[in-house]
CSV table of C-alpha atoms in Angstrom, one decimal:
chain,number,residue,atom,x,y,z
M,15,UNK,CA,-72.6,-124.0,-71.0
M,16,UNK,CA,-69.2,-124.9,-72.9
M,17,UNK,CA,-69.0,-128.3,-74.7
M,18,UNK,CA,-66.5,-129.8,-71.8
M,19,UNK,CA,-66.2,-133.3,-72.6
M,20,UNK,CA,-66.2,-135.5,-75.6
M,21,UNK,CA,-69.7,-137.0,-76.8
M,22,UNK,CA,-71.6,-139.3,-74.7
M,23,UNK,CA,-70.6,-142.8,-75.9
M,24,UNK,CA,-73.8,-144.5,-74.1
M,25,UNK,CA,-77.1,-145.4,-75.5
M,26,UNK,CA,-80.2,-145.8,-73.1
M,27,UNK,CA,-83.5,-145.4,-73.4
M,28,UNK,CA,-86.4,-144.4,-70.8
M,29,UNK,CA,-89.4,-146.4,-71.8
M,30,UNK,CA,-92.6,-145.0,-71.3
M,31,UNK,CA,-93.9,-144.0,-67.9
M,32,UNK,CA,-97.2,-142.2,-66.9
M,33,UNK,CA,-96.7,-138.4,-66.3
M,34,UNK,CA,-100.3,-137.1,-66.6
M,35,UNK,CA,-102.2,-138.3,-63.9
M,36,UNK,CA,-99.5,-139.2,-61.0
M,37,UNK,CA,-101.5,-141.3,-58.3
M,38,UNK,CA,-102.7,-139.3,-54.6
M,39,UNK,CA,-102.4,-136.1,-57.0
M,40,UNK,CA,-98.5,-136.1,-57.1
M,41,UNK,CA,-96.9,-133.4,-59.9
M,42,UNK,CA,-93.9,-134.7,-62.0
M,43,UNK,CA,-91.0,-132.3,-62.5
M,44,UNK,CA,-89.5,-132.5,-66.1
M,45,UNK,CA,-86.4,-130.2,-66.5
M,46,UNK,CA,-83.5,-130.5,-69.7
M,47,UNK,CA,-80.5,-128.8,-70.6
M,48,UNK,CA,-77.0,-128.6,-71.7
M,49,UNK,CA,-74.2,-129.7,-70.5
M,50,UNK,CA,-70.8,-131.6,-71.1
M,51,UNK,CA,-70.9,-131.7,-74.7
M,52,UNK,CA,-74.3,-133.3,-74.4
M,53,UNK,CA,-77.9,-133.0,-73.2
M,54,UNK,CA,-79.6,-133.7,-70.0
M,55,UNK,CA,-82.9,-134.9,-68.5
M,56,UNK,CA,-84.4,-135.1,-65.1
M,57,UNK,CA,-87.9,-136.7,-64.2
M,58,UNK,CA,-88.9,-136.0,-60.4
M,59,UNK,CA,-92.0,-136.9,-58.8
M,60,UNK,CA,-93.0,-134.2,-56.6
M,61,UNK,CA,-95.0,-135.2,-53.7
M,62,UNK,CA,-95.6,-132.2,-52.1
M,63,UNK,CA,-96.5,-129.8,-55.3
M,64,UNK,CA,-94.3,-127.0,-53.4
M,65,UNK,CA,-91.0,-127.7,-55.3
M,66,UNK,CA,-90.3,-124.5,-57.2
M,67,UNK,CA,-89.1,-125.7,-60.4
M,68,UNK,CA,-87.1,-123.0,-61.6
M,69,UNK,CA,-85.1,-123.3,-58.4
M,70,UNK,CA,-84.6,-126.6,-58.9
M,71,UNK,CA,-83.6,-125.5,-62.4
M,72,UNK,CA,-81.1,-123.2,-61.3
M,73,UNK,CA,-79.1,-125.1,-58.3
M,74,UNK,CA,-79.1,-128.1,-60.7
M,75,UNK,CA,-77.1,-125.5,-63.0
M,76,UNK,CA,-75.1,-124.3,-60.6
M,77,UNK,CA,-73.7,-127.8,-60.0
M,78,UNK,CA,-73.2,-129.1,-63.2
M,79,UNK,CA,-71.3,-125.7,-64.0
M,80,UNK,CA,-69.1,-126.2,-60.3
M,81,UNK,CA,-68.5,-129.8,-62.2
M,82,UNK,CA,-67.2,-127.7,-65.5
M,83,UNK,CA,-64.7,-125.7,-63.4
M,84,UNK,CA,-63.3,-128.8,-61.9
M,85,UNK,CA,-62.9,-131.4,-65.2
M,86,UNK,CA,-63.9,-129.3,-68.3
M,87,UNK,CA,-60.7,-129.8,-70.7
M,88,UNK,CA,-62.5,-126.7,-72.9
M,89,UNK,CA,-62.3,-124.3,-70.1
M,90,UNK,CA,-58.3,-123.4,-69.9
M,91,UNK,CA,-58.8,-122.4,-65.9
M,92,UNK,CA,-60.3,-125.4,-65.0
M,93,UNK,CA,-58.7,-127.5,-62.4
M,94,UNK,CA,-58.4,-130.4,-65.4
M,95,UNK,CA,-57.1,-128.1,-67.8
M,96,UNK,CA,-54.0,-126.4,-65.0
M,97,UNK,CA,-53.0,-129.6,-64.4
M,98,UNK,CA,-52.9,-130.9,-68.3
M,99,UNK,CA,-51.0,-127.2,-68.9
M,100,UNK,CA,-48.8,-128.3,-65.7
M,101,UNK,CA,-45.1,-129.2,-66.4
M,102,UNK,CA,-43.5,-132.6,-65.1
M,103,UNK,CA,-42.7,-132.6,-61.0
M,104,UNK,CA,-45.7,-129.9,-60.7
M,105,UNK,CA,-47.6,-130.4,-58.4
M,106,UNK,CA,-51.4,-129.1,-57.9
M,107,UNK,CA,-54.2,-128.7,-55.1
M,108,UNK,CA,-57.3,-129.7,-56.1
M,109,UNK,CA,-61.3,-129.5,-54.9
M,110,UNK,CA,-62.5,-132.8,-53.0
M,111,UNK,CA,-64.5,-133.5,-55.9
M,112,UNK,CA,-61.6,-133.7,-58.4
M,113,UNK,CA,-59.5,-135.5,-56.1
M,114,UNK,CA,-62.6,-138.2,-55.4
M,115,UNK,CA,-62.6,-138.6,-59.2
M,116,UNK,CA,-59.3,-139.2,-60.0
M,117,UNK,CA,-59.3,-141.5,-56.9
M,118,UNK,CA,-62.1,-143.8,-58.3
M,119,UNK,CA,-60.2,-143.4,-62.0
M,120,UNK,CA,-57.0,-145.0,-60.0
M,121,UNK,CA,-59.2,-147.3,-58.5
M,122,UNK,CA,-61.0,-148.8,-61.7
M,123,UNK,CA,-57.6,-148.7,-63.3
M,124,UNK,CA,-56.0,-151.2,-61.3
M,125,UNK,CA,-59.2,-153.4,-61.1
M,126,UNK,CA,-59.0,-153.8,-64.9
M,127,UNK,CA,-55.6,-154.4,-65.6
M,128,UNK,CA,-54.7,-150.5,-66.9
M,129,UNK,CA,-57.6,-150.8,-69.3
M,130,UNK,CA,-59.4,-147.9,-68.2
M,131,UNK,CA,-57.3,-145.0,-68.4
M,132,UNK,CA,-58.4,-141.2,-68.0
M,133,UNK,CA,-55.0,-140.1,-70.2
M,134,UNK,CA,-55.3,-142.1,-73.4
M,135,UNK,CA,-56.6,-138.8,-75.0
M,136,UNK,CA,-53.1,-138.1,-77.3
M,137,UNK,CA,-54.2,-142.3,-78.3
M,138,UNK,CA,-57.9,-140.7,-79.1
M,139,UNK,CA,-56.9,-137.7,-81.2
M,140,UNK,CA,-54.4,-139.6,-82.9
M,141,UNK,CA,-56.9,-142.4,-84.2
M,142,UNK,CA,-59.4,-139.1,-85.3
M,143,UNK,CA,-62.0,-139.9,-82.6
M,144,UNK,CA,-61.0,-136.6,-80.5
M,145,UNK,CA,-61.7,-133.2,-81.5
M,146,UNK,CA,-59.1,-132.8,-83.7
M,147,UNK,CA,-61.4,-134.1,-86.6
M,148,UNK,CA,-61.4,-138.0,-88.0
M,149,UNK,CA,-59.3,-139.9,-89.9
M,150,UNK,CA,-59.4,-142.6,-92.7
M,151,UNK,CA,-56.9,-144.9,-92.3
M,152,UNK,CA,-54.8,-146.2,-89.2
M,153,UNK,CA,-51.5,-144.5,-88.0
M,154,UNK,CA,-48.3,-146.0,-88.3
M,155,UNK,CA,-46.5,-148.1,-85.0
M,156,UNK,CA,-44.1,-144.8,-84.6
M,157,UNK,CA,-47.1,-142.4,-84.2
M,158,UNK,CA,-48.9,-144.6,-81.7
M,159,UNK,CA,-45.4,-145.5,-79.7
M,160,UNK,CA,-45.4,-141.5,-79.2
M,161,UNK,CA,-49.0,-141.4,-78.8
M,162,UNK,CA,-48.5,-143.3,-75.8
M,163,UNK,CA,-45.0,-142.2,-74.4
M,164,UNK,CA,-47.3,-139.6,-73.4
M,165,UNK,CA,-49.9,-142.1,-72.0
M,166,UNK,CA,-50.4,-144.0,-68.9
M,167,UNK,CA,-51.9,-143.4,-65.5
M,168,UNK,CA,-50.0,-145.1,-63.4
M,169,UNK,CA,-46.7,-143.8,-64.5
M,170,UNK,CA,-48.2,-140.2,-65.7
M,171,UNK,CA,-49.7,-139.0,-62.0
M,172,UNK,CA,-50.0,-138.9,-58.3
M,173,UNK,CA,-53.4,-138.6,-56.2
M,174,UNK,CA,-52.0,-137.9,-52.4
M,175,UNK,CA,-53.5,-135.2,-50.0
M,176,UNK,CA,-55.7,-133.5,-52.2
M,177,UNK,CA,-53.5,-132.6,-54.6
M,178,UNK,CA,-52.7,-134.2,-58.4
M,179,UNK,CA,-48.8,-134.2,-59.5
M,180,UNK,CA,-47.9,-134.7,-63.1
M,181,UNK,CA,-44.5,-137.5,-63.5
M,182,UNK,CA,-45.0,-137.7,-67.1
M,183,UNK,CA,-44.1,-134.4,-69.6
M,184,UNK,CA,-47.2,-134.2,-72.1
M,185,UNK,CA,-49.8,-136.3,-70.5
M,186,UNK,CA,-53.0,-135.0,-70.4
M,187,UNK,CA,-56.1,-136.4,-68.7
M,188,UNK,CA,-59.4,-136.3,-70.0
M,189,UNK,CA,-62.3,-137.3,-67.6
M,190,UNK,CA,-65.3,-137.8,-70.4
M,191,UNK,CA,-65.3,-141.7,-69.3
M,192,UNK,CA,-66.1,-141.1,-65.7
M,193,UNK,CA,-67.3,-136.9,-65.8
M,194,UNK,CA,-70.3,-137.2,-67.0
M,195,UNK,CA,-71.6,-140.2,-64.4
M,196,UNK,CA,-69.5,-137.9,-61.6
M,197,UNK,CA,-72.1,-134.9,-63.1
M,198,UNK,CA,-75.5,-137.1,-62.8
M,199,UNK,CA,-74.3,-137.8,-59.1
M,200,UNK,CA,-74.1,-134.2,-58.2
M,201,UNK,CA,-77.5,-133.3,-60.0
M,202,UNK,CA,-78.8,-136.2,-57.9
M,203,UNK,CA,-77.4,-135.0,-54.7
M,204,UNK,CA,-78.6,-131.5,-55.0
M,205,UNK,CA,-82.1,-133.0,-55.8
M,206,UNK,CA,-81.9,-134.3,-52.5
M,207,UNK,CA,-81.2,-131.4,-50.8
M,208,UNK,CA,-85.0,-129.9,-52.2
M,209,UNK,CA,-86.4,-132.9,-50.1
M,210,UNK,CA,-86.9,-135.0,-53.7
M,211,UNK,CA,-86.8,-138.9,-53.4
M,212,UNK,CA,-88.3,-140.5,-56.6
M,213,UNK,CA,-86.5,-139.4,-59.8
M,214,UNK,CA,-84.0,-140.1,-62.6
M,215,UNK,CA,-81.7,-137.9,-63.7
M,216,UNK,CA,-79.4,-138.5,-66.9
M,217,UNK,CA,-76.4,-136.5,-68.6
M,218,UNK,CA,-75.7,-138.2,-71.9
M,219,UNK,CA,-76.5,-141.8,-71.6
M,220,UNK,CA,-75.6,-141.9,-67.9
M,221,UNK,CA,-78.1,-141.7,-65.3
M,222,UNK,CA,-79.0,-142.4,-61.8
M,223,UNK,CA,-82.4,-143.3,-60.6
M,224,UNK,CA,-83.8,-143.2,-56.8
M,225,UNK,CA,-87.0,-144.5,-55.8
M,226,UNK,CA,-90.0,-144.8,-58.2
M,227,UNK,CA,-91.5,-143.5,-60.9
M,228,UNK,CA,-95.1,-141.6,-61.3
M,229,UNK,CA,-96.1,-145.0,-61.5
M,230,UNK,CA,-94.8,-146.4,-58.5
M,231,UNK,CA,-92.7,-149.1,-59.9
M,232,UNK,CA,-88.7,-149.0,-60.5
M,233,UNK,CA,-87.7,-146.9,-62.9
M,234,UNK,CA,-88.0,-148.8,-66.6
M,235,UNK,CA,-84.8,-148.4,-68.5
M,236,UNK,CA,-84.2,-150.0,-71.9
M,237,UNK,CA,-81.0,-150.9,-72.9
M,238,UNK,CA,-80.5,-150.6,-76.4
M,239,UNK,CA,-79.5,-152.9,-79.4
M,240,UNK,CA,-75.5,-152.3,-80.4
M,241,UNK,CA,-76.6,-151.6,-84.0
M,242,UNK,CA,-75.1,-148.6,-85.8
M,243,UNK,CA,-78.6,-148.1,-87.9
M,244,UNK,CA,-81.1,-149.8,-85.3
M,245,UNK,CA,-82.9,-147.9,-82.6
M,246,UNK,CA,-84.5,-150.9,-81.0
M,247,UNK,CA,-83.7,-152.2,-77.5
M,248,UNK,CA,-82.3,-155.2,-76.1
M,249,UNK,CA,-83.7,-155.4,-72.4
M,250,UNK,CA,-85.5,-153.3,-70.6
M,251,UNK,CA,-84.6,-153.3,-66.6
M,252,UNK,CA,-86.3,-151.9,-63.4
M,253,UNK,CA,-83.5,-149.5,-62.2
M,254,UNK,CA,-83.9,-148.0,-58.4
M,255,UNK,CA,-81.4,-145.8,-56.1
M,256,UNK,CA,-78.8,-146.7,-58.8
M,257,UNK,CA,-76.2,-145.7,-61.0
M,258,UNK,CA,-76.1,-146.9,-64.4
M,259,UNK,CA,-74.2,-146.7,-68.0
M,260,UNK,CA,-74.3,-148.8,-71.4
M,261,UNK,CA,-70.9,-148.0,-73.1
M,262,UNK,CA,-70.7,-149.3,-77.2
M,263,UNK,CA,-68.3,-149.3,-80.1
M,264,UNK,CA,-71.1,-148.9,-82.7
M,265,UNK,CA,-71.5,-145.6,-83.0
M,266,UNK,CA,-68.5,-144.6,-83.8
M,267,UNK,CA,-66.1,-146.0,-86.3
M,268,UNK,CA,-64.0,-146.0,-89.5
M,269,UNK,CA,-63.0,-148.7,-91.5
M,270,UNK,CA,-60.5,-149.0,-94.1
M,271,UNK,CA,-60.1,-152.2,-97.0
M,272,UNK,CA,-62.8,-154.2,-94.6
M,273,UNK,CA,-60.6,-153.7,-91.4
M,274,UNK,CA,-63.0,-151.6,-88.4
M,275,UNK,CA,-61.7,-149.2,-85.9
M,276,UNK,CA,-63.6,-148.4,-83.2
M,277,UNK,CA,-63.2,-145.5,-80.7
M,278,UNK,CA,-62.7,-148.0,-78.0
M,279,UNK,CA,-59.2,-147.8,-77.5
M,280,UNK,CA,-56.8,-150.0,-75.3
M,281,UNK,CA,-54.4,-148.1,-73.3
M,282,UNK,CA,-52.1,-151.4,-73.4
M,283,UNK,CA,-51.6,-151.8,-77.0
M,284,UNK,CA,-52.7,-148.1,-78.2
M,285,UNK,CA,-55.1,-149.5,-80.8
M,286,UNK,CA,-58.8,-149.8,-81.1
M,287,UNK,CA,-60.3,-153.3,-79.3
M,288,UNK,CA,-60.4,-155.8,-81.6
M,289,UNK,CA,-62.7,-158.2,-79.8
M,290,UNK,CA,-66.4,-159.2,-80.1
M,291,UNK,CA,-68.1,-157.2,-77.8
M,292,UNK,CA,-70.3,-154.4,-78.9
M,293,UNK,CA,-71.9,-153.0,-75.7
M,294,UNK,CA,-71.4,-153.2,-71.7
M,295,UNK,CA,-74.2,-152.2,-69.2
M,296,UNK,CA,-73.2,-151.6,-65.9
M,297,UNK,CA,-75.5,-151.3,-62.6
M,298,UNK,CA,-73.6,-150.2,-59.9
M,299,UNK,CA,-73.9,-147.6,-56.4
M,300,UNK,CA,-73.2,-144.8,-58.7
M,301,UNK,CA,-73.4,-143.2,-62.0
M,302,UNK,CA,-69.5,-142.3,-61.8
M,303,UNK,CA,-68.3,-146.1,-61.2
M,304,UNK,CA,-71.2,-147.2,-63.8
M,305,UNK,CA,-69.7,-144.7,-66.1
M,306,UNK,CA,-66.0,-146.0,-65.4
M,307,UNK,CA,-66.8,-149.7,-65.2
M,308,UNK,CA,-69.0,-149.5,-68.6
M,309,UNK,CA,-66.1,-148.5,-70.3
M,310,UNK,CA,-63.7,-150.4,-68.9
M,311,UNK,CA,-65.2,-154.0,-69.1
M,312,UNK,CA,-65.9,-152.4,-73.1
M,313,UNK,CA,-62.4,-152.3,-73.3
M,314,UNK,CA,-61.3,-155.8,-71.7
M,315,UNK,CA,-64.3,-157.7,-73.4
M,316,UNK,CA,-66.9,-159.7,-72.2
M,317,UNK,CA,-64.3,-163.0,-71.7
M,318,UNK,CA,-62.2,-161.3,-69.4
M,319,UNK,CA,-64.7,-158.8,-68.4
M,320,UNK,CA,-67.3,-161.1,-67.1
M,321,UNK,CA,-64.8,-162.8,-64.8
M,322,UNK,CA,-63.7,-159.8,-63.0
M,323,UNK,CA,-67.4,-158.5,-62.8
M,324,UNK,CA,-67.9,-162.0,-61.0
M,325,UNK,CA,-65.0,-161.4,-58.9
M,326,UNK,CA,-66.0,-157.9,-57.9
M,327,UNK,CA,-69.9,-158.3,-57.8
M,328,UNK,CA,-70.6,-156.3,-60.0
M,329,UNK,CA,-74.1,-156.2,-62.1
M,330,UNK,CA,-72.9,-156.0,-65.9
M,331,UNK,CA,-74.5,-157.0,-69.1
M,332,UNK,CA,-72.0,-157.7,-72.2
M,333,UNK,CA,-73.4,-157.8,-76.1
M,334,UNK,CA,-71.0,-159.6,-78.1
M,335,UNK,CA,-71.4,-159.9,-82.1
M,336,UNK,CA,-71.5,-163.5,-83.0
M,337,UNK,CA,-71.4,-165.1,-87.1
M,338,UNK,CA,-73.3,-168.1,-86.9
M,339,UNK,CA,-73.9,-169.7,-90.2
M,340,UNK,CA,-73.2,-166.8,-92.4
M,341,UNK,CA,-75.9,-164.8,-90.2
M,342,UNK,CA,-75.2,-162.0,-88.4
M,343,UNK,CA,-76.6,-162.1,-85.0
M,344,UNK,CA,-76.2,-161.4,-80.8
M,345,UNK,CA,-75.8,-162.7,-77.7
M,346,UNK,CA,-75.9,-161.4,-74.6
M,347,UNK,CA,-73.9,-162.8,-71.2
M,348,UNK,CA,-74.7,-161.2,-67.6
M,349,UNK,CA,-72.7,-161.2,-64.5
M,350,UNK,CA,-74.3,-163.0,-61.6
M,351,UNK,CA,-75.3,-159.8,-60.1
M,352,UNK,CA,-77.1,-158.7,-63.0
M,353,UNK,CA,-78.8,-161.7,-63.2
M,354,UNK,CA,-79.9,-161.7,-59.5
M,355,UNK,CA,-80.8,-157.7,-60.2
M,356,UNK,CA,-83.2,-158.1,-62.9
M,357,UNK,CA,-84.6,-161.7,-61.9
């Protein structure tokens, strides 16, 4: 499949589960592919040992290539790309599934203050973390005032009646902040439909997990440490019939004369964050709001970020950066939910 949206920004890891010798005799499916500009996985355990695999194989292709036709901004008939081609006052029908995304986009918009924001993509390129190549110093205030004139969810579009309307001339909306979890909901979904319970399925750092593993426990999922050069991991938590997404700004970066700009950019101000959090986990129903939220609690830090997780219930981790005497160091803060969650 085509790369359709940016790189995963997520970092996860599976820890270790047993897949030889499953307990009562049960088989455990593995399949991995391509998709979205990334890689996925799938673990299943297969009660029955009548699942065809390469079935499963090809309907969980078949969905994550429906996805591609709906959101890919590489495909120029996608339903994404139309619209971003559109001109302002058009108006375009969509596919349920588009319109539910853009729907839960609106929706974790206005939770976080306009923070999360599926058109800051002209804001992206223009800071070189798009795919128009990097950059190695910052642009000036005129570049980023016109970067986002053509900006801005609430003033760029209309979700009504299954169908998206473009207000704004130029904006463009890119879903890689919320297409990727919408993806590993879909895959999940058509697992279902094979009669599948117990499994985890992940697209790039985004997963969902349903049941339990081969070894009969929640699924184990380490969250990792928000180091650039360090692969180790920060907590590891039971994850069942769940979405979840760890979004971090230290992966990808520039910095010029000791100033650092991180991909992370705020759709209010047009410029990378310039707080102290370096990673945001997010537990939630699904892996489309996990992928959302993740980024947008990134984005608003864990001060303010924490309080609206509280507010909302939500199960969120921050990882902030902290200098304590001259030593580098971290800290972690969780929501109540999380906290109750992982207890």
């Amino acid at each position: 499949m085509s790369d359709s949206f940016l790189l995963s920004r997520r970092s996860f890891m599976v820890m270790p589960i047993c897949l030889a010798a499953c307990k009562k005799g049960w088989s455990v499916l593995e399949l991995t592919g391509l998709t979205m500009g990334t890689s996925y996985s799938i673990v299943a355990v297969d009660h029955t040992k009548d699942v065809n695999k390469a079935e499963v194989q090809k309907a969980v292709d078949l969905a994550l290539a429906k996805v591609n036709t709906q959101m890919s901004n590489w495909d120029a008939s996608s339903e994404i790309s139309r619209f971003n081609a559109a001109s302002a006052g058009d108006t375009l029908t969509v596919s349920p599934e588009l319109e539910h995304v853009m729907l839960a986009a609106g929706h974790v918009h206005d939770a976080t203050e306009g923070r999360f924001d599926v058109t800051v993509g002209a804001l992206i390129d223009l800071w070189g973390f798009g795919a128009n190549g990097t950059r190695r110093d910052a642009p000036s205030d005129t570049q980023i005032a016109d970067a986002m004139a053509r900006s801005g969810q609430s003033r760029s579009l209309k979700v009504k009646n299954g169908a998206l309307t473009k207000m704004n001339d130029g904006a463009e909306v890119y879903l890689s902040a919320i297409g990727k979890g919408f993806g590993v909901d879909q895959v999940a979904r058509t697992l279902k439909s094979f009669g599948i319970t117990d499994y985890m399925v992940e697209i790039g750092g985004d997963l969902y997990t349903a049941g339990r593993n081969p070894e009969g426990k929640a699924w184990q999922i380490g969250i990792e440490t928000p180091e650039a050069f360090d692969r180790g991991v920060a907590q590891v938590v039971g994850v069942s019939d769940m979405g979840m997404a760890t979004s971090g700004d230290y992966r990808n970066f520039f910095e010029v004369d000791g100033q650092r700009y991180s991909h992370i950019i705020d759709a209010t101000t047009g410029r990378p964050v310039t707080h102290n959090t370096a990673s945001v986990t997010v537990m939630t129903e699904n892996a489309m709001l996990a992928d959302a939220w993740a980024t947008a609690l990134l984005v608003l830090g864990r001060e303010r970020g924490l309080e609206i997780a509280n507010q909302r219930d939500l199960a969120v981790l921050f990882i902030d950066h902290v200098v304590k005497d001259g030593e580098h160091g971290r800290v972690s803060y969780a929501s109540d939910k999380f906290t109750a969650l992982t207890a």
